[in-house]
Coordinates of C-alpha atoms in Angstrom, one line a residue:
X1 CA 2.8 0.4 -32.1
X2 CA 2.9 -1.8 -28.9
X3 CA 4.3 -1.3 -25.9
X4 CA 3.4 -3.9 -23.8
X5 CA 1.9 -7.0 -23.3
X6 CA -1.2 -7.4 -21.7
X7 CA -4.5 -9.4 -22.1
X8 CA -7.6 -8.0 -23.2
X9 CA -11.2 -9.0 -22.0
X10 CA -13.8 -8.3 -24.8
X11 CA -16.4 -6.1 -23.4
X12 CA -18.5 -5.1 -26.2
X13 CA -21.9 -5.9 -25.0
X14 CA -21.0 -3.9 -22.0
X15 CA -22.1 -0.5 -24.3
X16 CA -25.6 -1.9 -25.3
X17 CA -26.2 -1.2 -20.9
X18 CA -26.9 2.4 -19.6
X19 CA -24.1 4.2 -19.2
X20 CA -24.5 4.5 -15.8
X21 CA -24.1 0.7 -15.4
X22 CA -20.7 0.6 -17.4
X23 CA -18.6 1.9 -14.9
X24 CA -18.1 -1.1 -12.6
X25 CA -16.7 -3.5 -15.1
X26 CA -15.1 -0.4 -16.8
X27 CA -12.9 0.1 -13.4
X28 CA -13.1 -3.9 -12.1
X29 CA -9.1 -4.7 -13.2
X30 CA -8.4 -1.6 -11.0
X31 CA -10.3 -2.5 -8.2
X32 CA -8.8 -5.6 -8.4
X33 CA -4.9 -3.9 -9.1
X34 CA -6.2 -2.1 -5.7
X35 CA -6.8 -5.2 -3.7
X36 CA -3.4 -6.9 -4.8
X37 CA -1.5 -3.8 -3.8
X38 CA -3.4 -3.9 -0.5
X39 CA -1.6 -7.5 0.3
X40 CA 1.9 -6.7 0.2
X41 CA 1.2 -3.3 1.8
X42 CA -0.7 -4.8 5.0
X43 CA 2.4 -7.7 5.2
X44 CA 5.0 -4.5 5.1
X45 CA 3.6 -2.5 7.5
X46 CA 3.4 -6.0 10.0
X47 CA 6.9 -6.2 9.0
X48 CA 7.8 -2.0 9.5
X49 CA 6.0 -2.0 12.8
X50 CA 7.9 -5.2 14.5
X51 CA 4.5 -7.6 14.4
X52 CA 6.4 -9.9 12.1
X53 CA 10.3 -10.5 11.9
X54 CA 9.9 -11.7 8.0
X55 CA 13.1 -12.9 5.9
X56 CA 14.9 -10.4 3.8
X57 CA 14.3 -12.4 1.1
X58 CA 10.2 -12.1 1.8
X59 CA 10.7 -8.0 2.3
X60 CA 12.4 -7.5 -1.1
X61 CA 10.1 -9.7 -2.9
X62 CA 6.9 -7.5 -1.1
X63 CA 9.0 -4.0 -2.1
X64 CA 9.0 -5.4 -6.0
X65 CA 5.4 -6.6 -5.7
X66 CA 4.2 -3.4 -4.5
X67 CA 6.5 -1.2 -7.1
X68 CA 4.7 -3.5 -10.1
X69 CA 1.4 -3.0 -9.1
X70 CA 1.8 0.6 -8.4
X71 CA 3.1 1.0 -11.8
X72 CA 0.8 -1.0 -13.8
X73 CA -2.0 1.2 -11.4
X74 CA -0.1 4.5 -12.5
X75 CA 0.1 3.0 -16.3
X76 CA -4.0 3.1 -16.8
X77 CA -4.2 6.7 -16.5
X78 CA -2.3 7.3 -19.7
X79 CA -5.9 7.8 -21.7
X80 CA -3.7 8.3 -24.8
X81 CA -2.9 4.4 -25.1
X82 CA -6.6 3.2 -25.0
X83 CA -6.2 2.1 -21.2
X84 CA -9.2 1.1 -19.2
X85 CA -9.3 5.0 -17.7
X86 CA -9.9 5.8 -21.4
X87 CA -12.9 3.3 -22.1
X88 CA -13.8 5.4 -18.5
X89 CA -13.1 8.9 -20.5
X90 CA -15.1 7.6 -23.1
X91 CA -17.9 6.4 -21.5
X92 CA -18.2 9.7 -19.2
X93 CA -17.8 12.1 -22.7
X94 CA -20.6 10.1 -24.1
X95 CA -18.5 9.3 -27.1
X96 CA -18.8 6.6 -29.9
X97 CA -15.0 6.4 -31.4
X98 CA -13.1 8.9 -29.8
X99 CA -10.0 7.1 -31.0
X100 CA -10.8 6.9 -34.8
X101 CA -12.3 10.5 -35.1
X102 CA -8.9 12.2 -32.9
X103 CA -6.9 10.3 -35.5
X104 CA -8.8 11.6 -38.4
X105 CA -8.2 14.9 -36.4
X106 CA -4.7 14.8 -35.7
X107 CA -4.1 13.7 -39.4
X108 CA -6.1 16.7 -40.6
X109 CA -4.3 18.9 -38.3
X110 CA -1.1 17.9 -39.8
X111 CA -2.2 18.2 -43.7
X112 CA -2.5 14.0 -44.3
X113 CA -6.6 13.4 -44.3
X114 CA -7.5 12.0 -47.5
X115 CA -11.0 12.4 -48.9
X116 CA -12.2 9.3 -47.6
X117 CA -11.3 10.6 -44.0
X118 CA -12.4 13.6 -44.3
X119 CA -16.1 12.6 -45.2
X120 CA -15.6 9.9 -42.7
X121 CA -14.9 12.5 -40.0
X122 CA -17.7 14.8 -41.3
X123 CA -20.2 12.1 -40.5
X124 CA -19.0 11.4 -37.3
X125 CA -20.7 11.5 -33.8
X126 CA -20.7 15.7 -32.5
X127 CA -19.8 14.1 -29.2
X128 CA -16.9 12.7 -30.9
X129 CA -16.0 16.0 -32.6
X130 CA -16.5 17.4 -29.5
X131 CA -14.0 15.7 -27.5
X132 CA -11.6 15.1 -30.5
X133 CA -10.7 19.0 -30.5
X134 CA -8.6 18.6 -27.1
X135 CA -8.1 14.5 -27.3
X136 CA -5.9 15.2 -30.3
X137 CA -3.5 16.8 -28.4
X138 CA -3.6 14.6 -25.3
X139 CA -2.6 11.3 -27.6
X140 CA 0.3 13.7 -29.4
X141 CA 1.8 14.8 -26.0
X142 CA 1.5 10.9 -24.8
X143 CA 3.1 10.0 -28.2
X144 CA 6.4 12.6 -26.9
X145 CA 5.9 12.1 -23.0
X146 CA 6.3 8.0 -23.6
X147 CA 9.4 7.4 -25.1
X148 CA 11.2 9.8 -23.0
X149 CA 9.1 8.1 -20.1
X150 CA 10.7 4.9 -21.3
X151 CA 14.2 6.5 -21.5
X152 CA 14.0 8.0 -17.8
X153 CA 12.8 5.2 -16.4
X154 CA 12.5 2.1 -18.4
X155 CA 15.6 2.0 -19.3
X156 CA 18.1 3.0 -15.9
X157 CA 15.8 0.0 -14.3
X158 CA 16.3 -2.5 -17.3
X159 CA 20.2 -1.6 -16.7
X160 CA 20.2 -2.5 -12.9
X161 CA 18.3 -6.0 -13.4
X162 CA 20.7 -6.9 -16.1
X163 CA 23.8 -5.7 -14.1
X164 CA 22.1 -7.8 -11.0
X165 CA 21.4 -10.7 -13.3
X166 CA 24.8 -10.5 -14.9
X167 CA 26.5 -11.0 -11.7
X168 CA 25.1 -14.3 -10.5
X169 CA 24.7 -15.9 -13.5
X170 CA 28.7 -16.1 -13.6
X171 CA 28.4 -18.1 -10.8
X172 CA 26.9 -20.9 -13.3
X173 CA 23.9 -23.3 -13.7
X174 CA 25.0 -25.5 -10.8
X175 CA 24.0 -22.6 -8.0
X176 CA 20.3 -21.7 -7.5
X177 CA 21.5 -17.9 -7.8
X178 CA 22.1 -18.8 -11.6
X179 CA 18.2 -20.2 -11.8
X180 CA 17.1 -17.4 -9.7
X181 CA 18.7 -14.5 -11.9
X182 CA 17.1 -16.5 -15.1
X183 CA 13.4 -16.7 -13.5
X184 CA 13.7 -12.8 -12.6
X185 CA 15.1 -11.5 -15.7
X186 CA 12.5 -13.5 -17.8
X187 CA 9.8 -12.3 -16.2
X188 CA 11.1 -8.8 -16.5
X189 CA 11.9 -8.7 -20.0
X190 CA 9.1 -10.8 -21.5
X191 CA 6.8 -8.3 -21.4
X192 CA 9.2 -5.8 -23.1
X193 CA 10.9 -8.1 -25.8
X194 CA 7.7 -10.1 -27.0
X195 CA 5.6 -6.6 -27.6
X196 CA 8.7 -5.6 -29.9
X197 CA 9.1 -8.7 -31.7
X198 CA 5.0 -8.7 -32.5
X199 CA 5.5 -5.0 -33.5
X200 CA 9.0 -6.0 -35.8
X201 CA 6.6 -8.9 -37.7
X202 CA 3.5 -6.8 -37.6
X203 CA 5.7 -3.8 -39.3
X204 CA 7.8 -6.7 -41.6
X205 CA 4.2 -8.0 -43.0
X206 CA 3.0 -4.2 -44.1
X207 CA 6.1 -3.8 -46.1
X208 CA 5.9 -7.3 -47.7
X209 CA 2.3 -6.3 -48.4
X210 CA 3.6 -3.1 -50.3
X211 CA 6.0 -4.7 -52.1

């Protein structure tokens, strides 16, 4: 399933290094996360402290800057949807496919491992096994935590952006509110909507392919 958007850099020659030497591009798109929070939070404490009289307008978008990096920050420590703090958790476990062999696990656990995964999970890597044992449960409480997550969250926020963007787009395409309300609420929702629409296809091609 996918929840969100987001762009992947291919790392795979990264593992043929020493583990030791993993770590910094392993943790580089939080360092960076780190450094674009840091921005916004210096220019609001000018602003909090009286150095700077900024526009409202400035203030709010610095609030919403800081609240998205924050998030996306708070996002990569959910290990249980393959973030970079689980290629971290991988790397530290010394493991080789922790994701494949906790699957194999969980389906076992549940009575649905066929033969081929079970000698697939016999052969695989005792670090693997090792970590897999508590893993298992880690990705089947993230699979219950998220939705609700979504529910709590996700969605009261979604319902205030749409209620603010429902209010000045009345006032029509003539005003720049009407543009304004547009450019927000697309770049909220684009990350939500196309992730579901890729998942709707993805799921509509497996059942074609059954047919």
């Amino acid at each position: 399933m996918v929840f969100l958007l987001v762009f992947e850099t291919d790392l795979t020659q990264l593992w043929t290094l020493p583990r030791r030497r993993r770590y910094g591009p392993l943790l580089a798109g939080l360092a960076l996360d780190a450094v674009l929070l840091a921005v916004p939070l210096a220019v609001r404490l000018l602003i909090d402290t009286g150095v700077w009289a900024a526009p409202d307008l400035l203030d709010a978008v610095l609030a919403t800057w800081i609240y998205v990096k924050l998030t996306a920050m708070l996002w990569q420590c959910m290990v249980f949807l393959r973030t970079d703090l689980y290629a971290v958790l991988v790397n530290a476990l010394g493991c080789r496919n922790l994701w494949r062999v906790s699957t194999l696990m969980l389906r076992r656990a549940v009575r649905r491992l066929d033969a081929a995964g079970a000698t697939e999970l016999a052969d695989a890597h005792p670090a693997d096994v090792r970590a897999g044992r508590w893993f298992r449960w880690v990705r089947f409480l993230g699979a219950v935590v998220t939705p609700a997550w979504a529910v709590l969250f996700l969605v009261p926020f979604a319902g205030e952006v749409l209620g603010w963007a429902a209010d000045r787009l009345g006032d029509g395409p003539a005003t720049g509110r009407f543009w304004w309300a547009v450019l927000c609420t697309g770049v909220y929702l684009t990350p939500f909507i196309l992730p579901a629409a890729l998942s709707a296809r993805e799921y509509a091609r497996r059942l074609m392919a059954r047919a």
